[in-house]
PDB file of C-alpha atoms (C1' of nucleotides) in Angstrom:
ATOM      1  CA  UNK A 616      -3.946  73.463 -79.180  1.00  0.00           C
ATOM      2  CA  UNK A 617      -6.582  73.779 -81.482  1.00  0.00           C
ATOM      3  CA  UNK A 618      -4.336  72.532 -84.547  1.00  0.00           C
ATOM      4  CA  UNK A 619      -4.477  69.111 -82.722  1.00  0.00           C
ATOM      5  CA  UNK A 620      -7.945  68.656 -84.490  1.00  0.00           C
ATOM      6  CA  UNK A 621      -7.143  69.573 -87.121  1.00  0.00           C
ATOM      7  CA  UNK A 622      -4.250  67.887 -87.456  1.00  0.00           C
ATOM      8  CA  UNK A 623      -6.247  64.838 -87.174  1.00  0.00           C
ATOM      9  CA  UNK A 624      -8.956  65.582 -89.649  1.00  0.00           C
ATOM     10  CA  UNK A 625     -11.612  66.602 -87.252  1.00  0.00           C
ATOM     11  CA  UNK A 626     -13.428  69.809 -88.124  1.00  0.00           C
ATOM     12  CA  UNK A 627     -13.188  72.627 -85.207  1.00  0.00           C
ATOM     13  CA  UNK A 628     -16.509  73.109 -83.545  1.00  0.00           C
ATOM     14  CA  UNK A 629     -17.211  74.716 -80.656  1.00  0.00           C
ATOM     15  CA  UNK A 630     -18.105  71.786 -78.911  1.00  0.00           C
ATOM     16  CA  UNK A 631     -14.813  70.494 -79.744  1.00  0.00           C
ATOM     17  CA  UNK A 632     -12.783  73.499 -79.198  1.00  0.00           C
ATOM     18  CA  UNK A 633     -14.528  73.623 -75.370  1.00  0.00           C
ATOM     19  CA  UNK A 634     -14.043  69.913 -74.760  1.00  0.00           C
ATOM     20  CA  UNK A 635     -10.765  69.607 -75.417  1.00  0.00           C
ATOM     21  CA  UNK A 636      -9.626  72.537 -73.772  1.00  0.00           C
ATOM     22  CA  UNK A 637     -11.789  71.706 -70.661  1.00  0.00           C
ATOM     23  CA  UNK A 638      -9.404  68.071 -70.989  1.00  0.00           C
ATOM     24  CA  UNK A 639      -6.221  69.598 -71.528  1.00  0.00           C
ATOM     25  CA  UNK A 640      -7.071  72.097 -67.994  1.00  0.00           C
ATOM     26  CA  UNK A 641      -8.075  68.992 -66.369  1.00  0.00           C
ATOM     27  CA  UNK A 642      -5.735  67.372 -63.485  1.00  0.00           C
ATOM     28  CA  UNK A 643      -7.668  64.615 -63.198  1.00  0.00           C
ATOM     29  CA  UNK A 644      -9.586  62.345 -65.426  1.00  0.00           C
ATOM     30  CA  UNK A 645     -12.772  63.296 -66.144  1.00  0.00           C
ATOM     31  CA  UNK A 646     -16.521  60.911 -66.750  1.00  0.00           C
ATOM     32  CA  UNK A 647     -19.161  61.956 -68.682  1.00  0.00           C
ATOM     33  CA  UNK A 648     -21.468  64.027 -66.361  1.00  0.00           C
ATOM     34  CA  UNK A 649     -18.403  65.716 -64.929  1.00  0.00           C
ATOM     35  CA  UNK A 650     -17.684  67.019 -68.250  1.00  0.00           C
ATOM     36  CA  UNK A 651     -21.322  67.657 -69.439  1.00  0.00           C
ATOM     37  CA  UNK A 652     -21.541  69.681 -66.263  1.00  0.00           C
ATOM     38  CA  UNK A 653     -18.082  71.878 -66.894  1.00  0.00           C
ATOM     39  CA  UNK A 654     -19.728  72.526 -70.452  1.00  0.00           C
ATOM     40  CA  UNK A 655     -22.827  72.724 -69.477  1.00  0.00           C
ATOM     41  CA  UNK A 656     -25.919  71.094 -69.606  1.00  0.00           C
ATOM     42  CA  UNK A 657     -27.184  72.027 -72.769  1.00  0.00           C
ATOM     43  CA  UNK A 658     -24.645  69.813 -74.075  1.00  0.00           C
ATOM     44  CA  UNK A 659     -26.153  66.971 -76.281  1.00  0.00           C
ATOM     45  CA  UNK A 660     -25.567  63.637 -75.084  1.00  0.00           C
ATOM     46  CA  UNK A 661     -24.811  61.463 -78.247  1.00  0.00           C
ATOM     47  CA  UNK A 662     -22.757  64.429 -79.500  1.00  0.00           C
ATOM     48  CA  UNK A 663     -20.553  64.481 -76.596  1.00  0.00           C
ATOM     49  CA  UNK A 664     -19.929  60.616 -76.494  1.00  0.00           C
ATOM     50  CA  UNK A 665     -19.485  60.523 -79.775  1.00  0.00           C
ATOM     51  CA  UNK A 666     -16.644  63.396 -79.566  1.00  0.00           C
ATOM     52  CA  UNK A 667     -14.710  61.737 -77.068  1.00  0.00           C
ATOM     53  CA  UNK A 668     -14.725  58.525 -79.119  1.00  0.00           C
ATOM     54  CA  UNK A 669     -13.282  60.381 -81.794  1.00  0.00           C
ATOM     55  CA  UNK A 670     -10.692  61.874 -79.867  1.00  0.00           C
ATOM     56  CA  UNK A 671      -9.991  58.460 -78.369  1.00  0.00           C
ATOM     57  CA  UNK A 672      -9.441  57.309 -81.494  1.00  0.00           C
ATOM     58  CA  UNK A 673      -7.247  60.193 -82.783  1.00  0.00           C
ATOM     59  CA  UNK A 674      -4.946  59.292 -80.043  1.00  0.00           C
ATOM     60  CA  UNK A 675      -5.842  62.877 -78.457  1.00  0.00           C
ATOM     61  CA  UNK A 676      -7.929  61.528 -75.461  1.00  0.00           C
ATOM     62  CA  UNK A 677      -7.852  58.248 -73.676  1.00  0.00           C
ATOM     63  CA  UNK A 678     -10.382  56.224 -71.771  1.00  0.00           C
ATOM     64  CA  UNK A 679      -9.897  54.683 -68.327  1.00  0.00           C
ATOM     65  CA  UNK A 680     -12.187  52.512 -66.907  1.00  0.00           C
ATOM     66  CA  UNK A 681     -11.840  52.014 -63.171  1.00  0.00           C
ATOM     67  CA  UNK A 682     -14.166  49.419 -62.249  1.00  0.00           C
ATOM     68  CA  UNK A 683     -16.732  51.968 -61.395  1.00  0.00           C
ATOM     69  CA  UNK A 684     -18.849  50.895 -64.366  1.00  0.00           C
ATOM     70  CA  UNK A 685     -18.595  54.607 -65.268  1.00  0.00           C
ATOM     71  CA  UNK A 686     -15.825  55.830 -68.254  1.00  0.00           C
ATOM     72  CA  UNK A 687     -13.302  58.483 -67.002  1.00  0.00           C
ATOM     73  CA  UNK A 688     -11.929  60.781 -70.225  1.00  0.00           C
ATOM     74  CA  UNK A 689      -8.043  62.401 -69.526  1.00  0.00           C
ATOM     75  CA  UNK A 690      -5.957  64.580 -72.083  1.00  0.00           C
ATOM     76  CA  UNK A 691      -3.539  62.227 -74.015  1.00  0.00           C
ATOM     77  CA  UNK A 692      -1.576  63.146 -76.559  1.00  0.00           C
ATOM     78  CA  UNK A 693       1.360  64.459 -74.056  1.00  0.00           C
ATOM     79  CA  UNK A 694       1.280  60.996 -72.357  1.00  0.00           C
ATOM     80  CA  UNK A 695       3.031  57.813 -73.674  1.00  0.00           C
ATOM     81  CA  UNK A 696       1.069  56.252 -77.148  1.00  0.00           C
ATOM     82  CA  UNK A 697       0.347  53.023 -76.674  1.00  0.00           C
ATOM     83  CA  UNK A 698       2.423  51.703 -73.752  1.00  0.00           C
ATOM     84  CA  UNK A 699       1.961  51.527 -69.923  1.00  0.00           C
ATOM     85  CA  UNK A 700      -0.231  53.258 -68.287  1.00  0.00           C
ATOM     86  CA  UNK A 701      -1.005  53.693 -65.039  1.00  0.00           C
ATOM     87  CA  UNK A 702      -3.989  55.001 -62.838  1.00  0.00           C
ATOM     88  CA  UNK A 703      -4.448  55.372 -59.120  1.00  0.00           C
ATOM     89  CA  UNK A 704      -8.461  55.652 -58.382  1.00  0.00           C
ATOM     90  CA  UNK A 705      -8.808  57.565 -54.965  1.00  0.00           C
ATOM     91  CA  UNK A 706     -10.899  55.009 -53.002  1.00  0.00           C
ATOM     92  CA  UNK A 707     -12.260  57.628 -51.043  1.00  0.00           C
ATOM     93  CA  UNK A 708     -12.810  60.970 -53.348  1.00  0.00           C
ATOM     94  CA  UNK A 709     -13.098  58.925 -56.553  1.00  0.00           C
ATOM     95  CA  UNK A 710     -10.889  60.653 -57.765  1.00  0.00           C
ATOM     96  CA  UNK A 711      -8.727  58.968 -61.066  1.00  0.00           C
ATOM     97  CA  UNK A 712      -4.580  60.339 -61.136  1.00  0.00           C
ATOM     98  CA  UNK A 713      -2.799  59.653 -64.472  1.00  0.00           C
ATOM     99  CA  UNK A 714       0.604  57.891 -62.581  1.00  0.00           C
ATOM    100  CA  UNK A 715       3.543  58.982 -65.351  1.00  0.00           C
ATOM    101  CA  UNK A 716       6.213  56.713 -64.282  1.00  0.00           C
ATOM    102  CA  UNK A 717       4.901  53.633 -63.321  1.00  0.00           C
ATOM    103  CA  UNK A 718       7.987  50.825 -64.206  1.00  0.00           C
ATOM    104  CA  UNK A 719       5.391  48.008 -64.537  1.00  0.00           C
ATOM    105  CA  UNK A 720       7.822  47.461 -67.220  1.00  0.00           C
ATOM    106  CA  UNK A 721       8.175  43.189 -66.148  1.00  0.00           C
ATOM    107  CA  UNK A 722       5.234  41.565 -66.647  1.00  0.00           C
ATOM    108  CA  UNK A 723       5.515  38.050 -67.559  1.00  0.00           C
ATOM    109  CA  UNK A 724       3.225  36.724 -69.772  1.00  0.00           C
ATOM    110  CA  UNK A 725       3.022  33.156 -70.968  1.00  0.00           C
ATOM    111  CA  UNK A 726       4.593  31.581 -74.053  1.00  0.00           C
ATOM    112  CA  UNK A 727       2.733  32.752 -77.483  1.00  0.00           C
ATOM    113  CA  UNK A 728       1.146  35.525 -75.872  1.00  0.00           C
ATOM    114  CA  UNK A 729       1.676  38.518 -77.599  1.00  0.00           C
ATOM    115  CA  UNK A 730       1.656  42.213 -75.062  1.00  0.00           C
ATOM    116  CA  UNK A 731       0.433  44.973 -76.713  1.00  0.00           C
ATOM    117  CA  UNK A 732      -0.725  47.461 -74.047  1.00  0.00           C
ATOM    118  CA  UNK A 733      -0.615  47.710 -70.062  1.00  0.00           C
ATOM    119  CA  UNK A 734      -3.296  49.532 -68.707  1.00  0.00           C
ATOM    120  CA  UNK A 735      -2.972  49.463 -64.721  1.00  0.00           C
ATOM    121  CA  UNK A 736      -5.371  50.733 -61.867  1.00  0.00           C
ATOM    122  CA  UNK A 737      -3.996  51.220 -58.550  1.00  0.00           C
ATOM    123  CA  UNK A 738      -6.735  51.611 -55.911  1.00  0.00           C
ATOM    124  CA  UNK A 739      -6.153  53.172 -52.379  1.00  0.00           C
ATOM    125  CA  UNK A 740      -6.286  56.776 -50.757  1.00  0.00           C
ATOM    126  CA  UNK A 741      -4.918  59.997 -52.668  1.00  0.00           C
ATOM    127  CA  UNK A 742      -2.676  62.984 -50.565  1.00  0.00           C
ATOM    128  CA  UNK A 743      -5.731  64.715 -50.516  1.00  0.00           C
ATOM    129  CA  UNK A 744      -7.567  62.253 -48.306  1.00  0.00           C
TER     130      UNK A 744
ATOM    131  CA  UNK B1262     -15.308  22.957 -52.394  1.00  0.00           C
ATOM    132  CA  UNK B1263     -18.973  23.363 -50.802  1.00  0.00           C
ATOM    133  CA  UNK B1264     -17.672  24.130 -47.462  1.00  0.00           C
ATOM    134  CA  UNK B1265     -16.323  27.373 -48.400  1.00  0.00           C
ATOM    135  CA  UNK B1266     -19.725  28.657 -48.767  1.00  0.00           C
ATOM    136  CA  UNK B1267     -20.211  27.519 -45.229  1.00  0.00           C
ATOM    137  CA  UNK B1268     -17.290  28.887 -44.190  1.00  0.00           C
ATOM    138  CA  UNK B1269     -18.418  32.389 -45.658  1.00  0.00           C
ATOM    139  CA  UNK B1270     -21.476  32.258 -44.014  1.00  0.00           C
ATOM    140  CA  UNK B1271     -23.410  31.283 -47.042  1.00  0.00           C
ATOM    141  CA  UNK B1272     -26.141  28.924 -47.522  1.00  0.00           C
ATOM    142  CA  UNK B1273     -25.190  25.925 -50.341  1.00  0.00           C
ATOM    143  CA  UNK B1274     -27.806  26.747 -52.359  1.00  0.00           C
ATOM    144  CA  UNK B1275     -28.564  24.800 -55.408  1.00  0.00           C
ATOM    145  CA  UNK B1276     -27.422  27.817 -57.608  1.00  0.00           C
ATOM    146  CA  UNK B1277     -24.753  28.775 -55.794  1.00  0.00           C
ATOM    147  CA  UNK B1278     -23.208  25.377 -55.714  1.00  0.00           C
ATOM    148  CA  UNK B1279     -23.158  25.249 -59.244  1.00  0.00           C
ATOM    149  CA  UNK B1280     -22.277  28.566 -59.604  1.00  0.00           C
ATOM    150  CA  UNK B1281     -19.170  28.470 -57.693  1.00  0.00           C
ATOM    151  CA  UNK B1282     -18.397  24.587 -58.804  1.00  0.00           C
ATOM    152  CA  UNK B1283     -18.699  26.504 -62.872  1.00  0.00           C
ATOM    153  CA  UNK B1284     -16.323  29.318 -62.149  1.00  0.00           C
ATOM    154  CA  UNK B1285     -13.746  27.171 -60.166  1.00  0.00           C
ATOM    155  CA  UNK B1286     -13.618  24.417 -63.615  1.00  0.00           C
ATOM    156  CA  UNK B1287     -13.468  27.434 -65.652  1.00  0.00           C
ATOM    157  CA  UNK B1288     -10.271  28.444 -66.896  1.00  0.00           C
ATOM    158  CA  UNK B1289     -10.885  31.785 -67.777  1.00  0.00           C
ATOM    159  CA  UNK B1290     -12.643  34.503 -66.624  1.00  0.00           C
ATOM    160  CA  UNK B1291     -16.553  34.229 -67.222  1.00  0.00           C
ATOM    161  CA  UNK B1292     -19.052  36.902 -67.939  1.00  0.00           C
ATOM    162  CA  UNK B1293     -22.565  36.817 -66.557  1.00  0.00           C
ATOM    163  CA  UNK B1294     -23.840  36.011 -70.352  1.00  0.00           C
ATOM    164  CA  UNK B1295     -21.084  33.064 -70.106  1.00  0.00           C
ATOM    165  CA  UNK B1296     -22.391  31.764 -66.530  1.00  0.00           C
ATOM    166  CA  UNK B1297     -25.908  32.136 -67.496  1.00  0.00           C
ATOM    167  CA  UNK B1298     -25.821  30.326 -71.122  1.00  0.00           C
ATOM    168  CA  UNK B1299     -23.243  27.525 -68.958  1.00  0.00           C
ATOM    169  CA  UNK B1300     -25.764  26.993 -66.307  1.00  0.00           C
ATOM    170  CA  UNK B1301     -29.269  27.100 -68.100  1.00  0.00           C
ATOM    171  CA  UNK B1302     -31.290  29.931 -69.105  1.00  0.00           C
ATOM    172  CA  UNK B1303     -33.765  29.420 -66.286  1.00  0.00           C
ATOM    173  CA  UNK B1304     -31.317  31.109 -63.742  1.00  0.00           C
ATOM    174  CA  UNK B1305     -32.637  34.763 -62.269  1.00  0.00           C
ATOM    175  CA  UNK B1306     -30.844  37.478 -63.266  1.00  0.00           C
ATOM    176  CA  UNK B1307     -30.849  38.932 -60.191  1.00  0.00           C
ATOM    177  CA  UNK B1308     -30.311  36.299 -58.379  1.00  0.00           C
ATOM    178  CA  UNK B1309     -27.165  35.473 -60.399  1.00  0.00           C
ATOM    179  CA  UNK B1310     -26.025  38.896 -59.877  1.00  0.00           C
ATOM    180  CA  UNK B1311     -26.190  38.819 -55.963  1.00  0.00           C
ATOM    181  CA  UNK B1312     -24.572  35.414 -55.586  1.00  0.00           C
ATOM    182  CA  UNK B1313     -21.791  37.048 -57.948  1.00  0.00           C
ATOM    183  CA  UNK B1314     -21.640  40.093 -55.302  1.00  0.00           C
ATOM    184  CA  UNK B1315     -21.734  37.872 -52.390  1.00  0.00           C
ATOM    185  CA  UNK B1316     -19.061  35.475 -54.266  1.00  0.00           C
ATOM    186  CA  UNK B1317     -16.976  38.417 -54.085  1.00  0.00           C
ATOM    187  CA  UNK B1318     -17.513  39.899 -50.989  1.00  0.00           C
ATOM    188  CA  UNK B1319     -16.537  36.472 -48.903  1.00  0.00           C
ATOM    189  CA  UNK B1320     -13.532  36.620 -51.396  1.00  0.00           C
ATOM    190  CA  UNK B1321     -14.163  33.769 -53.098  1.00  0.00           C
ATOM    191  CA  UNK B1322     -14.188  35.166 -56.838  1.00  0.00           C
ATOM    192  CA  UNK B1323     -13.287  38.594 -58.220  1.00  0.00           C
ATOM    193  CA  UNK B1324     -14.377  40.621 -60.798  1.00  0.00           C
ATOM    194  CA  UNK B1325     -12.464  42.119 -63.642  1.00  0.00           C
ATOM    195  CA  UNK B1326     -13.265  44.756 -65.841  1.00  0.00           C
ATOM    196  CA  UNK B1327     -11.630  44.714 -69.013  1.00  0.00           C
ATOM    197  CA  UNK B1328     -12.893  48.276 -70.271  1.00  0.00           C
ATOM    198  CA  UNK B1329     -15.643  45.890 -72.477  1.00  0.00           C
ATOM    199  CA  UNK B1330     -18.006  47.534 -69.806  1.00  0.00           C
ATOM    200  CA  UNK B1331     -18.711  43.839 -69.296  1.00  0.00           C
ATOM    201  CA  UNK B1332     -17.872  42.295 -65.909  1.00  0.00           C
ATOM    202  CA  UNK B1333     -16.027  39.226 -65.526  1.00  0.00           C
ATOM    203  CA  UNK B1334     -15.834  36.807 -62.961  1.00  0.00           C
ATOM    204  CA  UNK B1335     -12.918  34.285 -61.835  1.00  0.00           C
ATOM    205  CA  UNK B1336     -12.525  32.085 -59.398  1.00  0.00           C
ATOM    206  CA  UNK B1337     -10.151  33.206 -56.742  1.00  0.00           C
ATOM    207  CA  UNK B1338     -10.466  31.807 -53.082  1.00  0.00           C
ATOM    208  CA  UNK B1339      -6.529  30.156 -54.519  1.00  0.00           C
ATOM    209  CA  UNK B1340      -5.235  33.166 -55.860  1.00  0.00           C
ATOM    210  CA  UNK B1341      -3.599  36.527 -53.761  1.00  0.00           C
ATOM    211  CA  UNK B1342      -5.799  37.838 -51.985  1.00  0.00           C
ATOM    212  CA  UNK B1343      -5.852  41.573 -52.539  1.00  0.00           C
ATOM    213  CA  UNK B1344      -2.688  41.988 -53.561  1.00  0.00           C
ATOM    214  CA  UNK B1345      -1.394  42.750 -57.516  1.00  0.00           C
ATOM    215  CA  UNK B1346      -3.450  40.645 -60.165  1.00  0.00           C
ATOM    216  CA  UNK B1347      -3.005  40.927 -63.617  1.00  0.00           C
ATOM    217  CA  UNK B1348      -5.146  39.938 -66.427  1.00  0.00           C
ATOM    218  CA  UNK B1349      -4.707  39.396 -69.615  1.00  0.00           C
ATOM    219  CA  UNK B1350      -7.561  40.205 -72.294  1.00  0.00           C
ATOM    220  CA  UNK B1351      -7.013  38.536 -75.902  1.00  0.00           C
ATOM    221  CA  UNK B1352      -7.870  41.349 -78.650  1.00  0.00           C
ATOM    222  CA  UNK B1353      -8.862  38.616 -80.979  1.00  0.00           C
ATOM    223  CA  UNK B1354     -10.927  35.691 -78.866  1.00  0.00           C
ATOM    224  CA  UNK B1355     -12.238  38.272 -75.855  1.00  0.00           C
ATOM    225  CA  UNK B1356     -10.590  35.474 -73.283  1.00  0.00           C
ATOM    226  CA  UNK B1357      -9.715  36.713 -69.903  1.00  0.00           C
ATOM    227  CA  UNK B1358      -6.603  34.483 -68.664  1.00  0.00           C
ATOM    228  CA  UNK B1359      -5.084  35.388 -65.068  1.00  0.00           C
ATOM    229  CA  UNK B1360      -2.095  35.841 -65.071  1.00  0.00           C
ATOM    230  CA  UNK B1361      -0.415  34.070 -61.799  1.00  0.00           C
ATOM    231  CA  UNK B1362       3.128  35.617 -61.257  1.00  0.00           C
ATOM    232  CA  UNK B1363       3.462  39.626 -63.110  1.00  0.00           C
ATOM    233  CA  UNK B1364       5.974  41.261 -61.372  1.00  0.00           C
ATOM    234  CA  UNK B1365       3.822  44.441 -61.468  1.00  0.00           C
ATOM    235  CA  UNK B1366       5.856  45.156 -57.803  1.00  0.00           C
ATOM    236  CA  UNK B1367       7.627  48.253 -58.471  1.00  0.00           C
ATOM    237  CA  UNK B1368       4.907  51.042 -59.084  1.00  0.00           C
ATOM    238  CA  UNK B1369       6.005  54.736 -57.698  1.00  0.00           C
ATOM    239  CA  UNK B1370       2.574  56.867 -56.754  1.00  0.00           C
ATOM    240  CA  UNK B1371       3.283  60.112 -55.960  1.00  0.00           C
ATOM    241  CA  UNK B1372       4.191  61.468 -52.276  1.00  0.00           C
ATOM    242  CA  UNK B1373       0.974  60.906 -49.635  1.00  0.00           C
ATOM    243  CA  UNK B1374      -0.572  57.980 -51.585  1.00  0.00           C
ATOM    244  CA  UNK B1375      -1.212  54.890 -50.336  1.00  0.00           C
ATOM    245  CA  UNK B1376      -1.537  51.847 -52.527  1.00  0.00           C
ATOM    246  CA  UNK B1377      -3.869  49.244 -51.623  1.00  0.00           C
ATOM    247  CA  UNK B1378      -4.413  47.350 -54.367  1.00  0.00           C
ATOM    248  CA  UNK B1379      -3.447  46.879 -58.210  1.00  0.00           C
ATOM    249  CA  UNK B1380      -4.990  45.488 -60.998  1.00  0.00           C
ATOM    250  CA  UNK B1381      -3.126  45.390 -64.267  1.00  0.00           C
ATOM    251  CA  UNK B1382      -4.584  44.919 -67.471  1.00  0.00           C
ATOM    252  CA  UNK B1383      -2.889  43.382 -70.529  1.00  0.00           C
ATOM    253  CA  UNK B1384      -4.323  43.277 -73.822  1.00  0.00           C
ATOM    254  CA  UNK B1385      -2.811  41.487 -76.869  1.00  0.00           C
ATOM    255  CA  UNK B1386      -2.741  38.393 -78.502  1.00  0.00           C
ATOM    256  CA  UNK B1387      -3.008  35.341 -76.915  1.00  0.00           C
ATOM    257  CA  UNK B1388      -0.923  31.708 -77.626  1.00  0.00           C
ATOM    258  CA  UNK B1389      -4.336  30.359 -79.475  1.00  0.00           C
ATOM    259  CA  UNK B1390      -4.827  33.110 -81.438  1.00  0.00           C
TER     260      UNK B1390
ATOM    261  C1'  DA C1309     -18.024  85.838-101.578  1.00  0.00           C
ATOM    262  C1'  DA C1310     -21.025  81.873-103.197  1.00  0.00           C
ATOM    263  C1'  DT C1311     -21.611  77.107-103.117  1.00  0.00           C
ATOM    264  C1'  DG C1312     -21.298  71.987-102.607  1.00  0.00           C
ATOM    265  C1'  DT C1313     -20.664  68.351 -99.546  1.00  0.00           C
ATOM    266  C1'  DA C1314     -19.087  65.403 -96.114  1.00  0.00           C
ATOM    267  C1'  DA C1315     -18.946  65.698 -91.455  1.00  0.00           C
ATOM    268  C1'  DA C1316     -21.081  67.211 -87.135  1.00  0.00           C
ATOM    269  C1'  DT C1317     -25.068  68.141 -84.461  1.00  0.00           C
ATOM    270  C1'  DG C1318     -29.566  67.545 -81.910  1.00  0.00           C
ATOM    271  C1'  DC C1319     -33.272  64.877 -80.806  1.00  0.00           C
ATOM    272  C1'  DA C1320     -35.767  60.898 -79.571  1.00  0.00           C
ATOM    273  C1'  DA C1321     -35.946  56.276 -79.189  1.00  0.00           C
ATOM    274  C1'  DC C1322     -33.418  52.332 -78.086  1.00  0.00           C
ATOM    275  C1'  DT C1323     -30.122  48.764 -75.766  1.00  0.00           C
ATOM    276  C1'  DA C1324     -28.252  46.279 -72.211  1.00  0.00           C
ATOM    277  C1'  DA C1325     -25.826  45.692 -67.708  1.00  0.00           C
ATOM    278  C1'  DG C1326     -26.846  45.808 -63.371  1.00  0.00           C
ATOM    279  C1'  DT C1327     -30.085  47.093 -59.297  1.00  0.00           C
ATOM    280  C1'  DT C1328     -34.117  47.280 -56.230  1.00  0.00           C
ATOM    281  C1'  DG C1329     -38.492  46.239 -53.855  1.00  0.00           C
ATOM    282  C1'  DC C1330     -41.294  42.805 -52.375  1.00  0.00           C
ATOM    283  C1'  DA C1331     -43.773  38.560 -51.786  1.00  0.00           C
ATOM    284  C1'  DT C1332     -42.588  33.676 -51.558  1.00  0.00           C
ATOM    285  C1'  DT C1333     -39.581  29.920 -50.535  1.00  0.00           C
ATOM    286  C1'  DT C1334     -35.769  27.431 -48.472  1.00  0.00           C
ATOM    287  C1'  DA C1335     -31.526  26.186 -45.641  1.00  0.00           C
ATOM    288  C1'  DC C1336     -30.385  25.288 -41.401  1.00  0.00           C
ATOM    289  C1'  DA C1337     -30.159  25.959 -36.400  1.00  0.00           C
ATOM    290  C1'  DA C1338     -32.793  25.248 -32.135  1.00  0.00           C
TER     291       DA C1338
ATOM    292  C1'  DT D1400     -40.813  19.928 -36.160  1.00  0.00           C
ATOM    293  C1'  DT D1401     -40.685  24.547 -36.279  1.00  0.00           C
ATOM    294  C1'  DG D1402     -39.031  29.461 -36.431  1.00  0.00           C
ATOM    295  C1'  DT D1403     -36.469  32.651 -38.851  1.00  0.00           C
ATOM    296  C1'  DA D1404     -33.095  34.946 -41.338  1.00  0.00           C
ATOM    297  C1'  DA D1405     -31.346  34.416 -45.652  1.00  0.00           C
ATOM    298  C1'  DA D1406     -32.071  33.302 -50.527  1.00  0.00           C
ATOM    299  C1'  DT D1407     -34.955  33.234 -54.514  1.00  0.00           C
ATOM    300  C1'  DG D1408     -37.962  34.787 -58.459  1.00  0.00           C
ATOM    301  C1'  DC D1409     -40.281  38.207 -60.674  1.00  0.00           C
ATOM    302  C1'  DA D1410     -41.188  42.625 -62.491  1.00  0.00           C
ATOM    303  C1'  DA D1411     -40.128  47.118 -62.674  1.00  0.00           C
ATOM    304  C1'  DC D1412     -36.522  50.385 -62.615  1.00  0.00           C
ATOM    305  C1'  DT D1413     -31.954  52.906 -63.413  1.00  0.00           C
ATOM    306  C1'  DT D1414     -28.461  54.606 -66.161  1.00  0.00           C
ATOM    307  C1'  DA D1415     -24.317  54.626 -69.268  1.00  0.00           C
ATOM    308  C1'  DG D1416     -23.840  54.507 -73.714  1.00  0.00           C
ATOM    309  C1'  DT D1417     -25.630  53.795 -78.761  1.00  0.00           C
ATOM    310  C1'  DT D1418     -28.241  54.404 -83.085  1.00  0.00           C
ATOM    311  C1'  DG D1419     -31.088  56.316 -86.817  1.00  0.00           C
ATOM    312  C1'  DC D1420     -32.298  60.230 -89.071  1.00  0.00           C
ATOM    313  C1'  DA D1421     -33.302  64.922 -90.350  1.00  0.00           C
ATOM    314  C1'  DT D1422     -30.997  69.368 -89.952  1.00  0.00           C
ATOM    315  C1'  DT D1423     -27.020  72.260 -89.666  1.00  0.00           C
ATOM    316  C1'  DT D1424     -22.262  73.668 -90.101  1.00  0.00           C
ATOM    317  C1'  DA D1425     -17.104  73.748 -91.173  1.00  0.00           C
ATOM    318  C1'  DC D1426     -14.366  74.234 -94.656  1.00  0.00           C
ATOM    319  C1'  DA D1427     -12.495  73.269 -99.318  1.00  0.00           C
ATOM    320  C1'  DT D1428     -13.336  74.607-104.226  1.00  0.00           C
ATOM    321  C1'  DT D1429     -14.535  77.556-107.602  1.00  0.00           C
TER     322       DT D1429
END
DNA sequence: AATGTAAATGCAACTAAGTTGCATTTACAA
DNA sequence: TTGTAAATGCAACTTAGTTGCATTTACATT
C-alpha cells in the first residue's frame, strides 16, 4: 500500500501514509473538508491540496468534479488509467459512486476531433435514498 | 427569440436580451469572463450571474462544468431537454463544443439507482487544433 | 550513525468564482 | 397613469483553492 508512494517518487509522510489509506477505505469519493475532517483538523490546508494534486498526478488518486463547484478525491490506481469513467452523484445524499462498468464506449465525436478521456456524471437518487 | 423570455415568465430586459441573443449566436459554450468581455465591461456581476441562474432554471441555457472550476454556459432551449448531453472540452484551445448525437445510452448503475440525468465529458483534441 | 539536500510542511496572505443584502429602478399589467 | 413585483447595481461577503517563503523532515550517501 504504502510502496505505491514510493513507487512514484513521493517521500512517505505521515500525512501521506493517513491520506491515502483514509482513500483506499473510502467507498465513496471524498471533497476536501470530508477528508480534512477524517484526518483531522489540524491538518494544514495547502499541504493537503497540494498532496492530492500529487497523487492525482501520480495516477494514484483521481478528481471528480460534479457540478457542485466542490472537488471530490476517490482511490485510483485499481480503476481504469485514462479511459471512461463514470460517476453517479446522489441528488439527494450528495453522495459521488465510482460506476465500474459503464459501456459509454460509442460516443461519436465529429471529424478531426481527437477523444482522449470520458469522464461521465450521472445524476439521480442512490439505493440508499 | 425574445418571446421565450416571456414565455418563462421573464421580463426582456435590456441585458437579458442580449444576453440570451449572445449565447444563442455563440457556437460554443461561453464562460462568464467570455459573456462579460462579449457584452461590455459595464455589465454587473451579479446581475450577470442571476440572469445566468434564471437562464437555466426556465431551461433555456445550461451550464457545464468542465472540471476548469469555471462554469460554462450554452444555449439550449433547442437541445434535449434533460436527457444525456455530452460535451466536448479541447485540451489545447479550452473550447466547449456540444456534442448533438453521443450514444452515451447504455450506462448500467448498480441495483436501486435511478438515473435522471447524464452529462458526459470528453476531453481531447479538437478538428482546429 | 552523521550529514547533505531536495522535497514536504505549516503558516499567512492572496486569488477569483460566485453569492447575498439592500436600496433604487424598471417592465409590464391593471 | 399608476402600482407593484421583479430586475438591477453596488458593495461587501463567502469559500475553494493557490502561492510565497521560512522551517522541517525523509531518505540517500558517505
Amino acid at each position: 500500500m504504502e510502496d505505491l508512494l514510493q513507487k512514484q517518487g513521493l517521500k512517505r509522510t505521515k500525512l501521506r501514509m493517513a491520506l491515502l489509506g483514509y482513500l483506499f477505505n473510502s467507498k465513496h469519493a471524498q471533497s476536501y473538508l470530508d477528508i480534512k475532517n477524517a484526518l483531522g483538523e489540524q491538518v494544514d490546508k495547502s499541504t493537503l491540496y497540494r498532496n492530492l494534486g500529487a497523487f492525482e498526478e501520480a495516477g494514484l488518486i483521481h478528481r471528480i468534479n460534479d457540478q457542485s463547484g466542490m472537488a471530490k478525491y476517490a482511490f485510483g490506481a485499481l480503476h481504469d488509467h485514462g479511459n471512461a469513467h463514470a460517476h453517479f452523484v446522489c441528488e439527494s445524499c450528495e453522495t459521488v459512486y465510482c460506476i465500474e462498468n459503464a459501456n459509454s464506449s460509442k460516443i461519436n465525436v465529429p471529424e478531426g476531433f481527437k477523444t482522449k478521456n470520458v469522464q461521465t456524471i450521472i445524476k439521480g437518487t442512490c439505493a440508499a435514498c
